Structure formats: C-alpha cells, structure tokens
Coordinates of N, CA and C in Angstrom, one line a residue:
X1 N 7.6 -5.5 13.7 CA 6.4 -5.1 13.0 C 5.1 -5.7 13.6
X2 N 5.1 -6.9 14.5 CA 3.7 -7.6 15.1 C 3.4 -6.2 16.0
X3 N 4.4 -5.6 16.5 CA 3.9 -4.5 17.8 C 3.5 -3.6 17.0
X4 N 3.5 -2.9 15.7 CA 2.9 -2.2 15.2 C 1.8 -2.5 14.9
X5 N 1.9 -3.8 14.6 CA -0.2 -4.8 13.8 C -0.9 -4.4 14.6
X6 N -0.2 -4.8 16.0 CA -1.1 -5.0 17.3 C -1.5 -3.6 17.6
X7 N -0.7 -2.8 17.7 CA -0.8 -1.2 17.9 C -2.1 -0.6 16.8
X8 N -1.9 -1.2 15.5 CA -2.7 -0.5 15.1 C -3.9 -0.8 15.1
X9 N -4.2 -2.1 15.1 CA -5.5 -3.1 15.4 C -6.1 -2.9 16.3
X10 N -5.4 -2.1 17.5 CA -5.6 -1.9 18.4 C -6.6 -0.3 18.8
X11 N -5.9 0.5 17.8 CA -6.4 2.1 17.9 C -5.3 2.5 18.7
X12 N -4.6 2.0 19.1 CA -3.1 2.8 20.0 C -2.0 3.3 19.2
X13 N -1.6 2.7 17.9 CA -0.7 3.2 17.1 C -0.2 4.6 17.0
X14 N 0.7 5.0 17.7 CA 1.5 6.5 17.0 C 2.2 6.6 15.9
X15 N 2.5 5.7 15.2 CA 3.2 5.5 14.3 C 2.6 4.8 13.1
X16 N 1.8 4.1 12.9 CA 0.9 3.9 11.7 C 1.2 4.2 10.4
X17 N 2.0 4.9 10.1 CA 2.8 5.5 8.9 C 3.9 4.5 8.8
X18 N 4.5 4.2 9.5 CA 5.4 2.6 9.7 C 4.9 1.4 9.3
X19 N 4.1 1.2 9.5 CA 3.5 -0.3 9.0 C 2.0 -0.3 8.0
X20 N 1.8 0.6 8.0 CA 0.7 0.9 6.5 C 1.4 1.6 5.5
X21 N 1.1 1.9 4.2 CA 1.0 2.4 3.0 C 1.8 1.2 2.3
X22 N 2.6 1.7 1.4 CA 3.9 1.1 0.6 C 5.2 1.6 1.4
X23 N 5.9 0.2 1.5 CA 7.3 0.2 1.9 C 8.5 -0.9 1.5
X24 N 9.3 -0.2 1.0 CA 10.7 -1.0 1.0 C 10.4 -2.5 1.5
X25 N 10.5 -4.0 1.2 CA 10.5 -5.2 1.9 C 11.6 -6.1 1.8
X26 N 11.8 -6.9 2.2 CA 12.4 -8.2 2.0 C 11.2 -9.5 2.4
X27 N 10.8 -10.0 1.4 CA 9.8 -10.8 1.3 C 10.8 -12.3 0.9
X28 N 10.9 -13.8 1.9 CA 11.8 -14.7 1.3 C 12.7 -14.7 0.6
X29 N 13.8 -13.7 1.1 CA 15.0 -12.7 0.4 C 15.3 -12.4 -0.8
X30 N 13.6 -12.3 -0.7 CA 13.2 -11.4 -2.4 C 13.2 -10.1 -2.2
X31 N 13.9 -8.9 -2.4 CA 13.6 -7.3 -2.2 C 12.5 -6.8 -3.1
X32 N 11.5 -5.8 -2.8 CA 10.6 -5.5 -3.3 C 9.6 -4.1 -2.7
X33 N 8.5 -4.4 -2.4 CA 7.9 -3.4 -1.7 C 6.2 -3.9 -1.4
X34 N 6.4 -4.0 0.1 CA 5.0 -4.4 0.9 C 3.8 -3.0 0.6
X35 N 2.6 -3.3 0.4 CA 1.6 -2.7 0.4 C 0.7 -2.7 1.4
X36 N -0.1 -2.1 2.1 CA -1.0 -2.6 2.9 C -1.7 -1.3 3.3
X37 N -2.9 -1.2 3.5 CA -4.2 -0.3 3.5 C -5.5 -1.4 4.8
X38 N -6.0 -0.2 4.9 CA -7.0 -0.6 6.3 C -8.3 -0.7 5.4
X39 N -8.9 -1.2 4.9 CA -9.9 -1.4 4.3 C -11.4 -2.5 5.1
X40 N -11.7 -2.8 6.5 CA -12.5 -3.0 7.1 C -13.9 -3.5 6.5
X41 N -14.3 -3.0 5.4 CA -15.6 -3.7 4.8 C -15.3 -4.2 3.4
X42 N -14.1 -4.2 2.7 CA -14.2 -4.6 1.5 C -14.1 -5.9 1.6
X43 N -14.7 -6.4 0.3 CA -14.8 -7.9 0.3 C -13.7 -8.5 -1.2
X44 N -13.2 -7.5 -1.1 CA -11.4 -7.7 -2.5 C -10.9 -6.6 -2.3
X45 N -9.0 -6.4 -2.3 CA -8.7 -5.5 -2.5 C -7.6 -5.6 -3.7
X46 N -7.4 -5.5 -4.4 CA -5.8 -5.4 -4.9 C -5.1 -3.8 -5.4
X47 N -4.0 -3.5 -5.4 CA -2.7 -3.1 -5.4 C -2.8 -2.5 -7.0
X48 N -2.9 -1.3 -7.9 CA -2.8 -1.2 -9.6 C -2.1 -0.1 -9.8
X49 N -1.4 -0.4 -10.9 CA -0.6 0.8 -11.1 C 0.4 0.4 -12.4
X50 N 1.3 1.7 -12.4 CA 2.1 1.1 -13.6 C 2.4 -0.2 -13.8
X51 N 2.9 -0.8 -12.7 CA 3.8 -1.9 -12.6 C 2.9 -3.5 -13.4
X52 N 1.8 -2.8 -13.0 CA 1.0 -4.0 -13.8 C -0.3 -3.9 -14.9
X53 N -0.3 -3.0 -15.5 CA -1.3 -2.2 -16.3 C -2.3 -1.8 -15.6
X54 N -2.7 -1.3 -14.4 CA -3.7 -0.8 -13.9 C -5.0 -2.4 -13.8
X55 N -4.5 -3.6 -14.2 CA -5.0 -4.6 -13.8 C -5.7 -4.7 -12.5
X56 N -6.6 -4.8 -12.3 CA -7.4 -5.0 -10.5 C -7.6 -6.0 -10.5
X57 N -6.9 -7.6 -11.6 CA -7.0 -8.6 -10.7 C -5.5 -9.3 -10.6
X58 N -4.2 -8.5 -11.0 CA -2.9 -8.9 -11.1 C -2.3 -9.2 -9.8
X59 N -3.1 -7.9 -9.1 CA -2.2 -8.2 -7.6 C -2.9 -7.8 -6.4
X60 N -3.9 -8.7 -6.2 CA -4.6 -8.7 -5.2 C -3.9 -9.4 -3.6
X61 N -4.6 -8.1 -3.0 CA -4.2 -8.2 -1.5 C -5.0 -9.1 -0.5
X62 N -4.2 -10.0 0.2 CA -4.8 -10.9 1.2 C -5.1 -10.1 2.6
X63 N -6.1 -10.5 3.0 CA -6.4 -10.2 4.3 C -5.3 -10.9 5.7
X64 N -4.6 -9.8 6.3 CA -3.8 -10.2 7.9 C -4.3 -9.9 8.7
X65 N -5.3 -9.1 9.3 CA -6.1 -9.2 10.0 C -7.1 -8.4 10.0
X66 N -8.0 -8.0 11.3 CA -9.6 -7.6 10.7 C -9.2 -6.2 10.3
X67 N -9.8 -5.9 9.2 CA -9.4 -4.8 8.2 C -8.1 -4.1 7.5
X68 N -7.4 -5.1 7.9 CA -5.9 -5.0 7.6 C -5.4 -5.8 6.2
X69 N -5.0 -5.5 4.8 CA -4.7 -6.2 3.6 C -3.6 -5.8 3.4
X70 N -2.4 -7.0 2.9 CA -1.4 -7.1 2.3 C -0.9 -7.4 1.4
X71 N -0.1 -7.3 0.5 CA 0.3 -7.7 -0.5 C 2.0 -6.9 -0.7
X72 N 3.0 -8.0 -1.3 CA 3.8 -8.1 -1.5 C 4.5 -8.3 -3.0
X73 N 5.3 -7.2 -3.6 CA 5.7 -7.9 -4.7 C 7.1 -7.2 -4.8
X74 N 7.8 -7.9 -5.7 CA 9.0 -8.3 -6.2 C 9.7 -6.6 -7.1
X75 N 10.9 -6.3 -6.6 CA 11.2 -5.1 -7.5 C 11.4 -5.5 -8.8
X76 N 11.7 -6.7 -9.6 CA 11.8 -6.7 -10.8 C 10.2 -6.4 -11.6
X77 N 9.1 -6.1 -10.9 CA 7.8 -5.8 -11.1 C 7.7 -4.4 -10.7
X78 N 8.0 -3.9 -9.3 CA 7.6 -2.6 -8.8 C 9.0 -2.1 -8.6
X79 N 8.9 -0.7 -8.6 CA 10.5 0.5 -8.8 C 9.4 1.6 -7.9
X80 N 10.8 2.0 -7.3 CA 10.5 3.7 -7.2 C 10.2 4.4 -8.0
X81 N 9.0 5.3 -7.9 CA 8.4 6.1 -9.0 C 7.7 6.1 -9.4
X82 N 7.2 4.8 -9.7 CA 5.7 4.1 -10.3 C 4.9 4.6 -9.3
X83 N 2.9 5.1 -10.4 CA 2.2 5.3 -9.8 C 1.5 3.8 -9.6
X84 N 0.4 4.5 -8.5 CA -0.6 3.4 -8.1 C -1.5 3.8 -7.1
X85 N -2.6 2.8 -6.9 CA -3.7 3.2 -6.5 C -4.4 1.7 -5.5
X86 N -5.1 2.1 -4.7 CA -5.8 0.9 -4.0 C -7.7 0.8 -4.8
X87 N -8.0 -0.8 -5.1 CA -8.8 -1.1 -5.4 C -9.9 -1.4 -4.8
X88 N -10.7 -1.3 -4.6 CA -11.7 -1.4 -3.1 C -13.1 -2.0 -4.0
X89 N -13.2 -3.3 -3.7 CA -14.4 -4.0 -3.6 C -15.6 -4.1 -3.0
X90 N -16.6 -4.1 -2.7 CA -17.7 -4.2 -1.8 C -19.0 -4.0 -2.0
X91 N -19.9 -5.3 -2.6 CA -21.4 -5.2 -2.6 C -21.2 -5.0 -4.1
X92 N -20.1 -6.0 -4.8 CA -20.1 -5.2 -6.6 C -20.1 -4.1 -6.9
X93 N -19.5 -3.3 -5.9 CA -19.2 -1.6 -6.5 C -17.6 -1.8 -6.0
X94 N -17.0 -1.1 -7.2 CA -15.5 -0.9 -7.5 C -15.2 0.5 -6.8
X95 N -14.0 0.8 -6.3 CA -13.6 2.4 -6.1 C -11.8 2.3 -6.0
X96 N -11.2 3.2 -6.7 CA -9.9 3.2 -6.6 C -9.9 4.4 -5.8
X97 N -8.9 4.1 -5.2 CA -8.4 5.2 -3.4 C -6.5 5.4 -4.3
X98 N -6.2 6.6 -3.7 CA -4.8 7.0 -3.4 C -4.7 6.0 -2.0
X99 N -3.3 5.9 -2.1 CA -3.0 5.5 -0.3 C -3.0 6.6 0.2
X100 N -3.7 6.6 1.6 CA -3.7 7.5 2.7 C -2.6 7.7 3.2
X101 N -1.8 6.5 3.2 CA -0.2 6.6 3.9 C 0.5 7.0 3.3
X102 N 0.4 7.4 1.7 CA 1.0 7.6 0.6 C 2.5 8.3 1.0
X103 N 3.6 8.1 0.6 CA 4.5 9.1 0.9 C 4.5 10.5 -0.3
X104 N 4.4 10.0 -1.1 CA 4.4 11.0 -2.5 C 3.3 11.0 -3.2
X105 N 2.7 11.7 -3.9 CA 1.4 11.9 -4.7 C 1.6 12.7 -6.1
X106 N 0.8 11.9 -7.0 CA 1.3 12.6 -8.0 C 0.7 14.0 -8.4
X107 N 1.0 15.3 -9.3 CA 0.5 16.7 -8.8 C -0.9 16.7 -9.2
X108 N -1.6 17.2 -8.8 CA -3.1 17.8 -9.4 C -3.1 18.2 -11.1
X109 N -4.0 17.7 -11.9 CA -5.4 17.0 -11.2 C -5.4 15.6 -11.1
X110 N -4.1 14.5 -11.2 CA -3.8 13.5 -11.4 C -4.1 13.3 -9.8
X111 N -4.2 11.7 -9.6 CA -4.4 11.6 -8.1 C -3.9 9.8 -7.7
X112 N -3.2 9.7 -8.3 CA -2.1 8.4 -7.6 C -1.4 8.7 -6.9
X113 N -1.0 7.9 -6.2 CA 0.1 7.5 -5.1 C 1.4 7.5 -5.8
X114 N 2.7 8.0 -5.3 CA 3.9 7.3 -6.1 C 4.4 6.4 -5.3
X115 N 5.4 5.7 -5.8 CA 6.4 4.6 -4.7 C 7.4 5.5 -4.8
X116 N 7.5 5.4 -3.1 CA 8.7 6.5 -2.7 C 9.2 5.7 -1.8
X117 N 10.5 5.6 -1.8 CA 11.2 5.0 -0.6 C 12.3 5.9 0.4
X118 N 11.6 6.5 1.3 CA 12.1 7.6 2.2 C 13.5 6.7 3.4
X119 N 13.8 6.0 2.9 CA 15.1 5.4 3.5 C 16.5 5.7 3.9
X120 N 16.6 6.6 2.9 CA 18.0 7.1 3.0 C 17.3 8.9 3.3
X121 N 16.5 9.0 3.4 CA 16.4 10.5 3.1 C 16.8 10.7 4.3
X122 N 17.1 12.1 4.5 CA 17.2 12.9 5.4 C 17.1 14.4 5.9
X123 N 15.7 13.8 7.0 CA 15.3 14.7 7.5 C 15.8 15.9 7.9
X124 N 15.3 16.5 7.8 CA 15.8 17.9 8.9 C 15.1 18.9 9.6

C-alpha cells in the first residue's frame, strides 16, 4: 500500500481506486473498513453516515500525508450497505461530498456513497 501513497502523491497512480475511497481493513487485527479521500485544503475532515448518526465530529479523519486523510473503523460500527458521506472543513464553511472513489451510490435524487465491498465479486 506505501507504493500506492507514493504513486498517488506522486500524480503517477494508475490505480488510485485501490488505495482511496472505502475499503475492507484489518486495522490491529481489528476487521473493519479504511476510508480515505484527497482533500488538499481542508482544515477537518471526518467520515458520516449511518453508522454514526450523520455526526461530523464522531469520526474524524487524520491527515497521512499532503492532502491525503484517513480514518479507520471497526465492523461492529460500519457493515456493508451503510450510506455515507465525506465532511470537508475549510475557512468555517462545512460541505458534505459523496466519495469520488465510491464503489456504489445510492439512486437519484439521494446522493451518498454506499459501503460496498467488491472482494469476492466477480468480474467479467
């Protein structure tokens, strides 16, 4: 995963879709699902959605590198299926974003993200 940071930090990434949006984790052999969005000027970000009442200060994302935010939590908190949304701080103005990397979206005119775990799927 560092060759993807570096790839994407970099502007070389072909794969970006690998190491951003929401994914399947193992965090301290805790199973769960990593978050992470490119956010470059925000000065807060956190992670809202079912899993924690649309809260934007329950699960805020730390900064891994320049414009790069993470956050990690626990499946007995987040499931497949659950919507959610990224929180974006900056200059005291609030804005909630879908993930760009989103795998699933929920239908029009609704506009969250779902947690999808494309692991077992298969392609064709």
């Amino acid at each position: 995963m560092k060759e993807e940071r570096a790839a994407f930090t970099a502007g070389t990434s072909v794969r970006a879709w690998t190491y951003m949006g929401c994914h399947p984790a193992v965090v301290d052999g805790v199973e769960g699902y990593r978050f992470r969005v490119w956010a470059p000027n925000a000065e807060f970000v956190s992670v809202v959605g079912d899993f924690n009442g649309w809260d934007p200060e329950a699960s805020p994302l730390g900064k891994v590198t320049h414009g790069v935010w993470e956050v990690s939590l626990p499946e007995e908190q987040v499931r497949e299926g659950q919507n959610y949304k990224f929180l974006l701080r900056n200059h005291g103005r609030k804005i909630l974003k879908a993930d760009p990397y989103g795998f699933s979206m929920q239908r029009p005119p609704e506009t969250a993200s779902v947690i999808t775990d494309l692991s077992d799927y298969a392609w064709r």
